[in-house]
Short mmCIF file of C-alpha atoms and ligand atoms in Angstrom, two decimals:
data_model
loop_
_atom_site.label_atom_id
_atom_site.label_comp_id
_atom_site.label_asym_id
_atom_site.label_seq_id
_atom_site.Cartn_x
_atom_site.Cartn_y
_atom_site.Cartn_z
CA UNK A 15 2.35 -17.95 -25.30
CA UNK A 16 1.91 -14.16 -24.90
CA UNK A 17 4.19 -12.75 -22.41
CA UNK A 18 2.09 -11.16 -19.69
CA UNK A 19 4.82 -11.09 -16.89
CA UNK A 20 4.88 -7.51 -15.47
CA UNK A 21 7.77 -5.99 -13.87
CA UNK A 22 8.08 -2.44 -12.43
CA UNK A 23 10.66 -0.30 -10.37
CA UNK A 24 9.05 0.66 -6.95
CA UNK A 25 10.60 4.13 -5.87
CA UNK A 26 7.44 6.15 -4.66
CA UNK A 27 3.76 5.79 -3.82
CA UNK A 28 3.04 6.66 -7.59
CA UNK A 29 4.75 3.63 -8.68
CA UNK A 30 3.01 1.43 -6.46
CA UNK A 31 -0.35 2.84 -7.52
CA UNK A 32 0.83 2.19 -10.87
CA UNK A 33 1.53 -1.67 -10.37
CA UNK A 34 -1.70 -2.08 -8.16
CA UNK A 35 -3.52 -0.94 -10.76
CA UNK A 36 -1.62 -2.66 -13.42
CA UNK A 37 -2.27 -6.38 -11.40
CA UNK A 38 -5.86 -5.41 -10.78
CA UNK A 39 -6.21 -5.28 -14.69
CA UNK A 40 -4.24 -8.47 -15.18
CA UNK A 41 -6.54 -10.26 -12.49
CA UNK A 42 -9.73 -9.17 -13.84
CA UNK A 43 -8.34 -10.27 -17.37
CA UNK A 44 -8.38 -13.61 -16.26
CA UNK A 45 -11.67 -13.84 -14.52
CA UNK A 46 -10.45 -13.74 -10.72
CA UNK A 47 -13.09 -13.16 -8.39
CA UNK A 48 -13.79 -9.80 -6.19
CA UNK A 49 -12.23 -11.36 -3.00
CA UNK A 50 -9.41 -12.97 -4.78
CA UNK A 51 -8.83 -9.60 -6.55
CA UNK A 52 -9.20 -7.67 -3.17
CA UNK A 53 -6.70 -10.20 -1.07
CA UNK A 54 -4.41 -10.20 -3.99
CA UNK A 55 -4.16 -6.14 -4.62
CA UNK A 56 -4.22 -5.52 -0.58
CA UNK A 57 -1.48 -8.22 0.04
CA UNK A 58 0.77 -6.69 -2.98
CA UNK A 59 -0.28 -3.31 -1.42
CA UNK A 60 1.03 -3.94 2.07
CA UNK A 61 4.35 -5.76 0.49
CA UNK A 62 5.18 -2.58 -1.66
CA UNK A 63 4.28 -0.06 0.97
CA UNK A 64 7.06 -1.80 3.23
CA UNK A 65 9.42 -1.67 0.32
CA UNK A 66 8.72 2.14 -0.12
CA UNK A 67 8.61 2.99 3.63
CA UNK A 68 11.67 0.79 5.08
CA UNK A 69 14.01 -0.03 1.90
CA UNK A 70 13.12 3.25 0.10
CA UNK A 71 13.13 1.47 -3.28
CA UNK A 72 12.85 -1.92 -4.70
CA UNK A 73 11.26 -3.65 -7.73
CA UNK A 74 8.09 -6.11 -8.31
CA UNK A 75 7.33 -8.62 -10.40
CA UNK A 76 3.90 -10.51 -11.07
CA UNK A 77 2.21 -13.00 -13.48
CA UNK A 78 -0.69 -15.18 -13.97
CA UNK A 79 0.56 -19.06 -14.23
CA UNK A 80 -1.23 -22.26 -14.61
CA UNK A 81 -0.97 -25.61 -12.87
CA UNK A 82 -2.91 -28.73 -12.00
CA UNK A 83 -5.14 -26.69 -9.47
CA UNK A 84 -5.79 -23.92 -12.48
CA UNK A 85 -4.87 -20.54 -12.79
CA UNK A 86 -2.92 -18.61 -9.88
CA UNK A 87 -0.93 -15.08 -9.27
CA UNK A 88 2.54 -15.46 -8.89
CA UNK A 89 3.91 -12.51 -7.03
CA UNK A 90 7.38 -11.43 -5.81
CA UNK A 91 8.70 -7.90 -4.25
CA UNK A 92 12.32 -7.64 -3.51
CA UNK A 93 14.56 -4.73 -2.25
CA UNK A 94 18.11 -4.21 -1.20
CA UNK A 95 17.21 -2.33 1.98
CA UNK A 96 18.23 -2.90 5.37
CA UNK A 97 16.79 -6.42 5.68
CA UNK A 98 14.80 -7.74 8.62
CA UNK A 99 16.57 -8.47 11.71
CA UNK A 100 14.08 -11.00 13.32
CA UNK A 101 11.54 -12.10 10.53
CA UNK A 102 9.74 -14.18 13.02
CA UNK A 103 8.92 -11.31 15.22
CA UNK A 104 8.03 -9.07 11.86
CA UNK A 105 5.52 -11.75 11.30
CA UNK A 106 3.74 -11.37 14.51
CA UNK A 107 0.35 -9.59 14.88
CA UNK A 108 0.85 -6.28 15.94
CA UNK A 109 5.08 -6.00 15.75
CA UNK A 110 5.91 -2.54 13.90
CA UNK A 111 9.10 -0.95 14.12
CA UNK A 112 7.39 2.19 12.75
CA UNK A 113 4.45 2.70 15.31
CA UNK A 114 1.54 1.70 12.88
CA UNK A 115 -0.86 -1.32 13.11
CA UNK A 116 1.76 -4.06 12.68
CA UNK A 117 -0.72 -6.03 10.61
CA UNK A 118 1.16 -6.08 7.13
CA UNK A 119 2.98 -8.97 6.90
CA UNK A 120 0.80 -11.28 8.88
CA UNK A 121 -2.21 -10.09 7.21
CA UNK A 122 -0.43 -11.00 3.62
CA UNK A 123 0.03 -14.36 5.40
CA UNK A 124 -3.47 -14.92 6.29
CA UNK A 125 -4.68 -13.80 3.15
CA UNK A 126 -2.59 -15.86 0.30
CA UNK A 127 -1.80 -19.36 -0.51
CA UNK A 128 1.88 -19.55 -0.37
CA UNK A 129 3.95 -16.68 1.44
CA UNK A 130 7.40 -16.77 1.76
CA UNK A 131 9.61 -13.90 3.39
CA UNK A 132 13.26 -14.21 3.10
CA UNK A 133 15.54 -11.34 4.22
CA UNK A 134 19.44 -10.67 4.88
CA UNK A 135 20.75 -8.04 7.22
CA UNK A 136 22.37 -5.56 4.84
CA UNK A 137 21.46 -7.24 1.59
CA UNK A 138 17.25 -6.71 1.45
CA UNK A 139 14.20 -8.57 1.65
CA UNK A 140 12.08 -10.95 -0.78
CA UNK A 141 8.67 -12.00 0.00
CA UNK A 142 6.69 -13.48 -2.66
CA UNK A 143 2.84 -15.31 -2.64
CA UNK A 144 0.87 -17.31 -4.87
CA UNK A 145 -2.96 -17.07 -4.65
CA UNK A 146 -4.93 -19.51 -6.69
CA UNK A 147 -8.21 -18.40 -8.64
CA UNK A 148 -9.80 -21.24 -6.64
CA UNK B 7 6.21 11.06 4.12
CA UNK B 8 6.54 10.54 0.68
CA UNK B 9 5.01 13.32 -1.55
CA UNK B 10 3.26 12.41 -5.01
CA UNK B 11 6.10 12.95 -7.24
CA UNK B 12 6.61 11.69 -10.78
CA UNK B 13 9.38 9.22 -10.07
CA UNK B 14 12.36 8.97 -12.23
CA UNK B 15 11.79 5.55 -13.39
CA UNK B 16 12.16 6.56 -17.36
CA UNK B 17 15.40 8.39 -17.07
CA UNK B 18 17.91 6.11 -17.76
CA UNK B 19 20.32 5.18 -20.84
CA UNK B 20 18.35 7.97 -22.91
CA UNK B 21 20.17 10.77 -21.00
CA UNK B 22 23.75 9.09 -21.44
CA UNK B 23 25.60 11.44 -24.30
CA UNK B 24 26.74 10.22 -27.72
CA UNK B 25 30.30 9.29 -26.75
CA UNK B 26 28.71 6.92 -23.75
CA UNK B 27 26.32 5.46 -25.99
CA UNK B 28 28.55 4.86 -29.12
CA UNK B 29 31.07 2.69 -26.82
CA UNK B 30 28.11 0.71 -25.33
CA UNK B 31 26.98 -0.18 -28.66
CA UNK B 32 30.78 -0.80 -29.75
CA UNK B 33 30.56 1.59 -32.71
CA UNK B 34 34.23 2.46 -33.38
CA UNK B 35 35.52 5.17 -35.80
CA UNK B 36 36.24 2.84 -38.34
CA UNK B 37 32.47 1.50 -38.03
CA UNK B 38 31.58 5.23 -38.73
CA UNK B 39 33.95 5.25 -41.70
CA UNK B 40 32.70 2.37 -43.48
CA UNK B 41 28.70 3.46 -42.99
CA UNK B 42 29.89 7.22 -44.59
CA UNK B 43 31.76 5.47 -47.48
CA UNK B 44 28.66 3.45 -48.00
CA UNK B 45 26.65 6.41 -47.72
CA UNK B 46 27.88 7.70 -50.84
CA UNK B 47 26.38 4.69 -52.80
CA UNK B 48 22.95 4.83 -51.36
CA UNK B 49 22.52 8.54 -50.95
CA UNK B 50 21.00 8.72 -54.48
CA UNK B 51 18.73 5.72 -53.75
CA UNK B 52 17.41 7.49 -50.39
CA UNK B 53 14.21 9.32 -52.32
CA UNK B 54 13.09 6.42 -54.17
CA UNK B 55 13.16 4.04 -51.10
CA UNK B 56 11.72 6.58 -48.90
CA UNK B 57 8.59 6.51 -51.58
CA UNK B 58 8.46 2.99 -51.80
CA UNK B 59 8.12 2.68 -47.69
CA UNK B 60 5.05 5.30 -48.06
CA UNK B 61 3.46 3.20 -50.88
CA UNK B 62 3.85 0.43 -48.83
CA UNK B 63 2.23 2.30 -46.03
CA UNK B 64 -0.35 3.33 -47.65
CA UNK B 65 -1.72 0.05 -48.74
CA UNK B 66 -1.66 -1.14 -44.80
CA UNK B 67 -5.28 -1.49 -43.87
CA UNK B 68 -4.72 -0.78 -40.23
CA UNK B 69 -5.43 2.32 -38.37
CA UNK B 70 -2.84 4.58 -39.66
CA UNK B 71 -5.48 6.79 -41.66
CA UNK B 72 -4.93 9.73 -39.89
CA UNK B 73 -1.28 9.61 -40.92
CA UNK B 74 -2.23 9.91 -44.42
CA UNK B 75 -3.27 13.33 -45.07
CA UNK B 76 -1.58 14.61 -47.74
CA UNK B 77 -0.05 17.73 -45.56
CA UNK B 78 1.01 15.20 -43.17
CA UNK B 79 2.63 12.64 -45.36
CA UNK B 80 4.55 15.23 -47.13
CA UNK B 81 6.14 16.70 -43.76
CA UNK B 82 6.78 12.85 -42.36
CA UNK B 83 8.35 11.95 -45.64
CA UNK B 84 10.58 14.96 -45.70
CA UNK B 85 11.54 14.05 -42.26
CA UNK B 86 12.31 10.63 -43.07
CA UNK B 87 14.63 11.60 -46.22
CA UNK B 88 16.48 13.51 -43.66
CA UNK B 89 16.93 10.71 -41.21
CA UNK B 90 18.67 8.91 -43.72
CA UNK B 91 20.94 11.28 -45.16
CA UNK B 92 21.63 12.00 -41.18
CA UNK B 93 22.30 8.31 -40.68
CA UNK B 94 24.40 7.93 -43.45
CA UNK B 95 26.59 11.18 -42.80
CA UNK B 96 27.34 9.21 -39.74
CA UNK B 97 28.24 12.22 -37.62
CA UNK B 98 27.06 11.00 -34.16
CA UNK B 99 26.95 13.83 -31.47
CA UNK B 100 24.35 14.85 -29.18
CA UNK B 101 22.81 16.76 -31.53
CA UNK B 102 22.13 13.66 -33.41
CA UNK B 103 21.15 11.62 -30.14
CA UNK B 104 19.08 14.44 -29.74
CA UNK B 105 16.91 14.05 -33.47
CA UNK B 106 16.65 10.36 -32.33
CA UNK B 107 15.19 11.23 -28.94
CA UNK B 108 12.65 13.55 -30.95
CA UNK B 109 11.51 10.79 -32.85
CA UNK B 110 10.61 8.59 -30.02
CA UNK B 111 8.90 11.55 -28.14
CA UNK B 112 6.78 12.25 -31.19
CA UNK B 113 5.81 8.77 -31.71
CA UNK B 114 4.54 8.45 -28.06
CA UNK B 115 2.82 11.86 -27.84
CA UNK B 116 0.71 10.59 -31.01
CA UNK B 117 0.12 7.16 -29.50
CA UNK B 118 1.51 5.88 -32.77
CA UNK B 119 2.88 2.47 -32.11
CA UNK B 120 6.64 1.81 -33.11
CA UNK B 121 5.65 -0.50 -35.76
CA UNK B 122 5.58 2.01 -38.43
CA UNK B 123 9.17 3.40 -37.49
CA UNK B 124 10.65 -0.24 -37.19
CA UNK B 125 9.14 -0.81 -40.76
CA UNK B 126 11.03 2.08 -42.03
CA UNK B 127 14.32 0.93 -40.44
CA UNK B 128 13.79 -2.46 -42.20
CA UNK B 129 12.88 -0.85 -45.37
CA UNK B 130 16.32 0.88 -45.30
CA UNK B 131 18.33 -2.16 -44.36
CA UNK B 132 16.60 -4.04 -47.08
CA UNK B 133 17.94 -1.68 -49.70
CA UNK B 134 21.28 -1.00 -48.07
CA UNK B 135 21.70 -5.15 -48.28
CA UNK B 136 20.41 -5.02 -52.07
CA UNK B 137 23.06 -2.29 -53.08
CA UNK B 138 25.77 -4.21 -51.18
CA UNK B 139 25.14 -7.37 -53.04
CA UNK B 140 25.46 -5.35 -56.19
CA UNK B 141 28.76 -4.20 -55.13
CA UNK B 142 32.26 -4.88 -56.53
CA UNK B 143 33.62 -4.90 -53.00
CA UNK B 144 35.21 -8.42 -51.68
CA UNK B 145 32.85 -10.17 -49.50
CA UNK B 146 34.37 -9.90 -46.21
CA UNK B 147 34.77 -5.92 -47.13
CA UNK B 148 30.77 -5.74 -47.41
CA UNK B 149 30.14 -7.85 -44.30
CA UNK B 150 32.06 -5.28 -42.46
CA UNK B 151 29.93 -2.36 -43.97
CA UNK B 152 26.65 -4.33 -43.24
CA UNK B 153 27.85 -5.05 -39.77
CA UNK B 154 28.36 -1.37 -39.36
CA UNK B 155 25.19 -0.35 -40.45
CA UNK B 156 23.32 -3.09 -38.65
CA UNK B 157 24.98 -1.43 -35.54
CA UNK B 158 24.10 2.01 -36.17
CA UNK B 159 20.52 1.08 -36.81
CA UNK B 160 20.42 -0.73 -33.36
CA UNK B 161 21.84 2.43 -31.83
CA UNK B 162 18.98 4.57 -33.32
CA UNK B 163 16.30 2.52 -32.26
CA UNK B 164 17.44 1.78 -28.77
CA UNK B 165 17.18 5.44 -28.26
CA UNK B 166 14.03 5.99 -29.90
CA UNK B 167 12.32 3.23 -28.29
CA UNK B 168 13.70 3.77 -24.95
CA UNK B 169 12.71 7.64 -25.16
CA UNK B 170 9.19 6.38 -26.20
CA UNK B 171 8.77 4.34 -23.37
CA UNK B 172 9.82 7.10 -20.97
CA UNK B 173 7.43 9.38 -22.15
CA UNK B 174 4.49 6.83 -22.02
CA UNK B 175 5.48 6.04 -18.57
CA UNK B 176 5.19 9.89 -17.48
CA UNK B 177 1.63 9.90 -19.22
CA UNK B 178 0.63 6.99 -16.91
CA UNK B 179 2.40 8.53 -14.07
CA UNK B 180 0.16 11.89 -14.42
CA UNK B 181 -2.82 10.09 -14.89
CA UNK B 182 -2.58 8.26 -11.53
CA UNK B 183 -1.59 11.40 -10.12
CA UNK B 184 -4.80 13.09 -11.09
CA UNK B 185 -6.72 10.12 -9.57
CA UNK B 186 -5.05 10.48 -6.28
CA UNK B 187 -5.81 14.50 -6.22
CA UNK B 188 -9.28 13.61 -6.74
CA UNK B 189 -11.37 16.19 -4.50
CA UNK B 190 -12.67 15.36 -1.00
CA UNK B 191 -16.13 16.84 -1.07
CA UNK B 192 -17.43 17.07 2.78
CA UNK B 193 -21.14 17.57 2.66
CA UNK B 194 -23.89 18.44 5.17
CA UNK B 195 -26.77 16.39 3.73
CA UNK B 196 -29.27 17.06 6.53
CA UNK B 197 -28.74 19.11 9.76
CA UNK B 198 -26.35 17.66 12.06
CA UNK B 199 -25.39 15.15 9.12
CA UNK B 200 -22.05 15.52 7.26
CA UNK B 201 -20.93 13.08 4.42
CA UNK B 202 -17.93 12.28 2.44
CA UNK B 203 -17.71 10.13 -0.30
CA UNK B 204 -14.32 8.76 -0.90
CA UNK B 205 -13.51 7.82 -4.39
CA UNK B 206 -10.17 6.69 -5.81
CA UNK B 207 -6.89 5.98 -3.94
CA UNK B 208 -5.98 6.92 -0.56
CA UNK B 209 -2.30 7.67 -0.01
CA UNK B 210 -0.43 9.54 3.07
CA UNK B 211 -0.93 12.78 1.59
CA UNK B 212 -4.72 12.64 0.87
CA UNK B 213 -5.40 11.15 4.18
CA UNK B 214 -4.08 14.00 5.94
CA UNK B 215 -5.94 16.50 3.51
CA UNK B 216 -9.22 14.43 4.35
CA UNK B 217 -8.60 14.35 8.03
CA UNK B 218 -8.35 18.14 7.93
CA UNK B 219 -10.82 18.98 5.94
CA UNK B 220 -13.61 16.44 8.18
CA UNK B 221 -12.50 18.18 11.52
CA UNK B 222 -12.97 21.38 10.14
CA UNK B 223 -16.33 20.95 8.58
CA UNK B 224 -17.80 19.43 12.16
CA UNK B 225 -16.14 22.26 13.73
CA UNK B 226 -18.16 24.73 11.38
CA UNK B 227 -21.29 22.92 11.33
CA UNK B 228 -21.19 21.27 14.59
CA UNK B 229 -22.77 18.30 13.58
CA UNK B 230 -23.27 15.15 15.62
CA UNK B 231 -22.98 12.65 13.19
CA UNK B 232 -20.55 11.85 9.77
CA UNK B 233 -21.18 9.34 7.17
CA UNK B 234 -17.63 8.14 5.73
CA UNK B 235 -18.71 6.23 2.27
CA UNK B 236 -15.91 4.18 1.05
CA UNK B 237 -17.45 2.16 -1.73
CA UNK B 238 -15.53 3.87 -4.35
CA UNK B 239 -11.90 3.29 -2.79
CA UNK B 240 -10.00 1.08 -4.60
CA UNK B 241 -7.78 -0.42 -1.86
CA UNK B 242 -8.21 -0.78 2.06
CA UNK B 243 -4.63 -2.07 3.27
CA UNK B 244 -3.84 -1.69 6.80
CA UNK B 245 -2.23 1.90 6.02
CA UNK B 246 -5.63 3.12 4.74
CA UNK B 247 -7.36 1.18 7.66
CA UNK B 248 -5.03 3.13 9.91
CA UNK B 249 -6.16 6.37 8.39
CA UNK B 250 -9.71 5.66 8.49
CA UNK B 251 -9.52 4.47 12.43
CA UNK B 252 -7.47 8.13 12.78
CA UNK B 253 -10.07 9.98 11.34
CA UNK B 254 -12.61 8.29 12.98
CA UNK B 255 -10.98 8.58 16.41
CA UNK B 256 -10.44 12.58 15.38
CA UNK B 257 -13.90 12.76 15.16
CA UNK B 258 -15.34 11.05 18.12
CA UNK B 259 -13.07 13.43 20.20
CA UNK B 260 -15.02 16.35 18.58
CA UNK B 261 -18.14 14.78 19.77
CA UNK B 262 -19.40 13.73 16.22
CA UNK B 263 -20.38 10.08 15.70
CA UNK B 264 -18.49 8.34 12.58
CA UNK B 265 -19.93 5.65 10.13
CA UNK B 266 -18.33 4.04 7.53
CA UNK B 267 -20.62 2.94 4.69
CA UNK B 268 -20.04 0.95 1.40
CA UNK B 269 -18.11 -1.82 2.73
CA UNK B 270 -18.37 -4.66 0.12
CA UNK B 271 -18.31 -8.16 1.13
CA UNK B 272 -14.80 -8.49 -0.55
CA UNK B 273 -13.47 -5.64 1.45
CA UNK B 274 -15.10 -7.06 4.44
CA UNK B 275 -13.61 -10.15 4.50
CA UNK B 276 -10.07 -8.28 3.36
CA UNK B 277 -10.26 -6.14 6.57
CA UNK B 278 -11.07 -9.27 8.59
CA UNK B 279 -8.20 -11.58 7.40
CA UNK B 280 -5.70 -8.82 7.76
CA UNK B 281 -6.86 -8.75 11.52
CA UNK B 282 -8.15 -5.36 11.90
CA UNK B 283 -10.23 -4.19 14.85
CA UNK B 284 -12.56 -1.94 13.77
CA UNK B 285 -13.37 -1.56 17.43
CA UNK B 286 -16.72 0.12 18.14
CA UNK B 287 -16.68 1.96 14.72
CA UNK B 288 -20.08 1.48 13.29
CA UNK B 289 -19.86 0.27 9.84
CA UNK B 290 -22.79 -0.67 6.82
CA UNK B 291 -22.86 -2.51 3.84
CA UNK B 292 -24.75 0.50 1.87
CA UNK B 293 -25.58 3.99 2.28
CA UNK B 294 -28.85 3.43 2.90
CA UNK B 295 -28.24 1.63 6.17
CA UNK B 296 -25.97 4.29 7.33
CA UNK B 297 -28.40 7.05 6.77
CA UNK B 298 -31.10 5.26 8.90
CA UNK B 299 -28.48 4.85 11.55
CA UNK B 300 -27.36 8.67 11.28
CA UNK B 301 -31.24 9.80 11.22
CA UNK B 302 -31.39 7.72 14.54
CA UNK B 303 -28.69 9.08 16.11
CA UNK B 304 -29.79 12.63 15.57
CA UNK B 305 -33.13 11.66 16.81
CA UNK B 306 -35.05 11.84 13.62
CA UNK B 307 -37.47 9.39 11.83
CA UNK B 308 -38.26 9.34 8.13
CA UNK B 309 -41.79 8.23 7.35
CA UNK B 310 -43.63 8.07 4.44
CA UNK B 311 -46.41 10.35 3.20
N1 ATP C 404 11.07 -4.72 3.21
C1 ATP C 404 11.39 -4.64 4.44
N2 ATP C 404 12.64 -3.96 4.81
C2 ATP C 404 13.04 -3.84 5.82
N3 ATP C 404 12.10 -4.21 7.19
C3 ATP C 404 10.84 -4.62 6.94
C4 ATP C 404 10.56 -4.90 5.40
N4 ATP C 404 9.09 -5.21 5.43
C5 ATP C 404 8.82 -5.46 6.84
N5 ATP C 404 9.74 -4.87 7.45
C6 ATP C 404 9.63 -4.73 9.18
O1 ATP C 404 8.58 -5.64 9.53
C7 ATP C 404 7.68 -5.01 10.41
C8 ATP C 404 6.44 -5.81 10.23
O2 ATP C 404 5.81 -5.38 8.90
P1 ATP C 404 4.26 -5.24 8.72
O3 ATP C 404 3.99 -4.45 7.46
O4 ATP C 404 3.92 -6.34 9.32
O5 ATP C 404 3.96 -3.88 9.69
P2 ATP C 404 4.26 -2.32 9.68
O6 ATP C 404 4.39 -1.91 8.22
O7 ATP C 404 4.97 -1.81 10.71
O8 ATP C 404 2.52 -1.75 10.00
P3 ATP C 404 1.12 -1.91 8.86
O9 ATP C 404 1.53 -2.74 7.94
O10 ATP C 404 0.36 -2.72 9.37
O11 ATP C 404 1.20 -0.55 8.66
C9 ATP C 404 8.09 -3.46 10.05
O12 ATP C 404 7.71 -2.48 11.31
C10 ATP C 404 9.51 -3.46 9.59
O13 ATP C 404 10.22 -3.26 10.65
MG1 MG C 405 3.70 -2.78 6.67
#
């Protein structure tokens, strides 16, 4: 099987754009529909923007896999930033420590199939999700 | 906010100096001595095996034709011969490392896959093994020589490949940069009606730019309606939505009614899932609907002749 997994360092807005366009190309290549692509890319954008905004840098990895439910996107974004003090609060609608909408994380959760957020203060944050082609 | 800059993703090991790289590959002075000693035996054969390589290359069916005009071949052949002489001189200093980086850069610039370079490395290795097999030296001495050659080849390959990917990454970042910097033409499409078709990617810098231009044009033309068409925007996430909301609010403050057009069904669904409240902003699926609203707003009707 060919290796399709993409891994990229995220250090700037430009890196985010490059990663998102790779993601879109990957999903188009395996025939994801417009809504799944829009949801995946938007969710990815939220997580990567958070890395850039709150942690400064991190990395991302994504790939399309297949199980009994068919093809799905597996996406992971990791940073070694300050971590999130109260993940439950961070997941709540309209909570933001930076005065923006505070809809990123809860929005991602609504858009994808399997969202997990794990964070340790002073160690970093890892957010991952799956989204089935459906 | 972060400015869009070419990130430093690519600047890793290739910036290391020769000494550090040698250490990383565990290449000792004894190894270099062995390569040099072996060099005396292989040097008379370099011309022949480089020739052999170009015969092989000419037989390849695929896309290397442009490589094949005579003047070009002559030049790269000379370069390859020099490459192997340098290699078996085994004087590894920063200048040597720079010659390998140069090869990576040249391959990347002309978008030549590294296959050919690797094939040339293999060709040399095969010839080295042939010479070693015919050699009188004891077996373990020959093995040590072969190991030393292999290590130095890996050293070369790593520097070349790393430089290659660095240049390729930079090219990609340049391309995405130009995508970001696409212009934002705010035009008066009718008396009192302004329009801006947004295309590409909206980042923080561009959002500020757009807001400034829109407000300036509203001030200048005193328009009472502004259509922002977002059908060409790649991603609407919370940050972009936030910018759009801010632009429309500022618009209202100047007494101009904002309309957002070009929301595809997928994007509309995504905005709803994100939980963004577009409030009282008028949105439409296509530009035609937006125009109707706009004419209505400025008190005009469009009739057929
Ligand atoms: N990678 C991260 N590292 C540290 N803190 C984070 C990280 N991601 C999110 N947070 C924290 O969680 C909060 C909620 O994040 P969320 O993405 O939901 O909203 P936001 O980024 O503040 O605003 P929006 O995404 O709507 O523009 C953030 O304000 C921030 O305090
Ligand atoms: Mg966010």
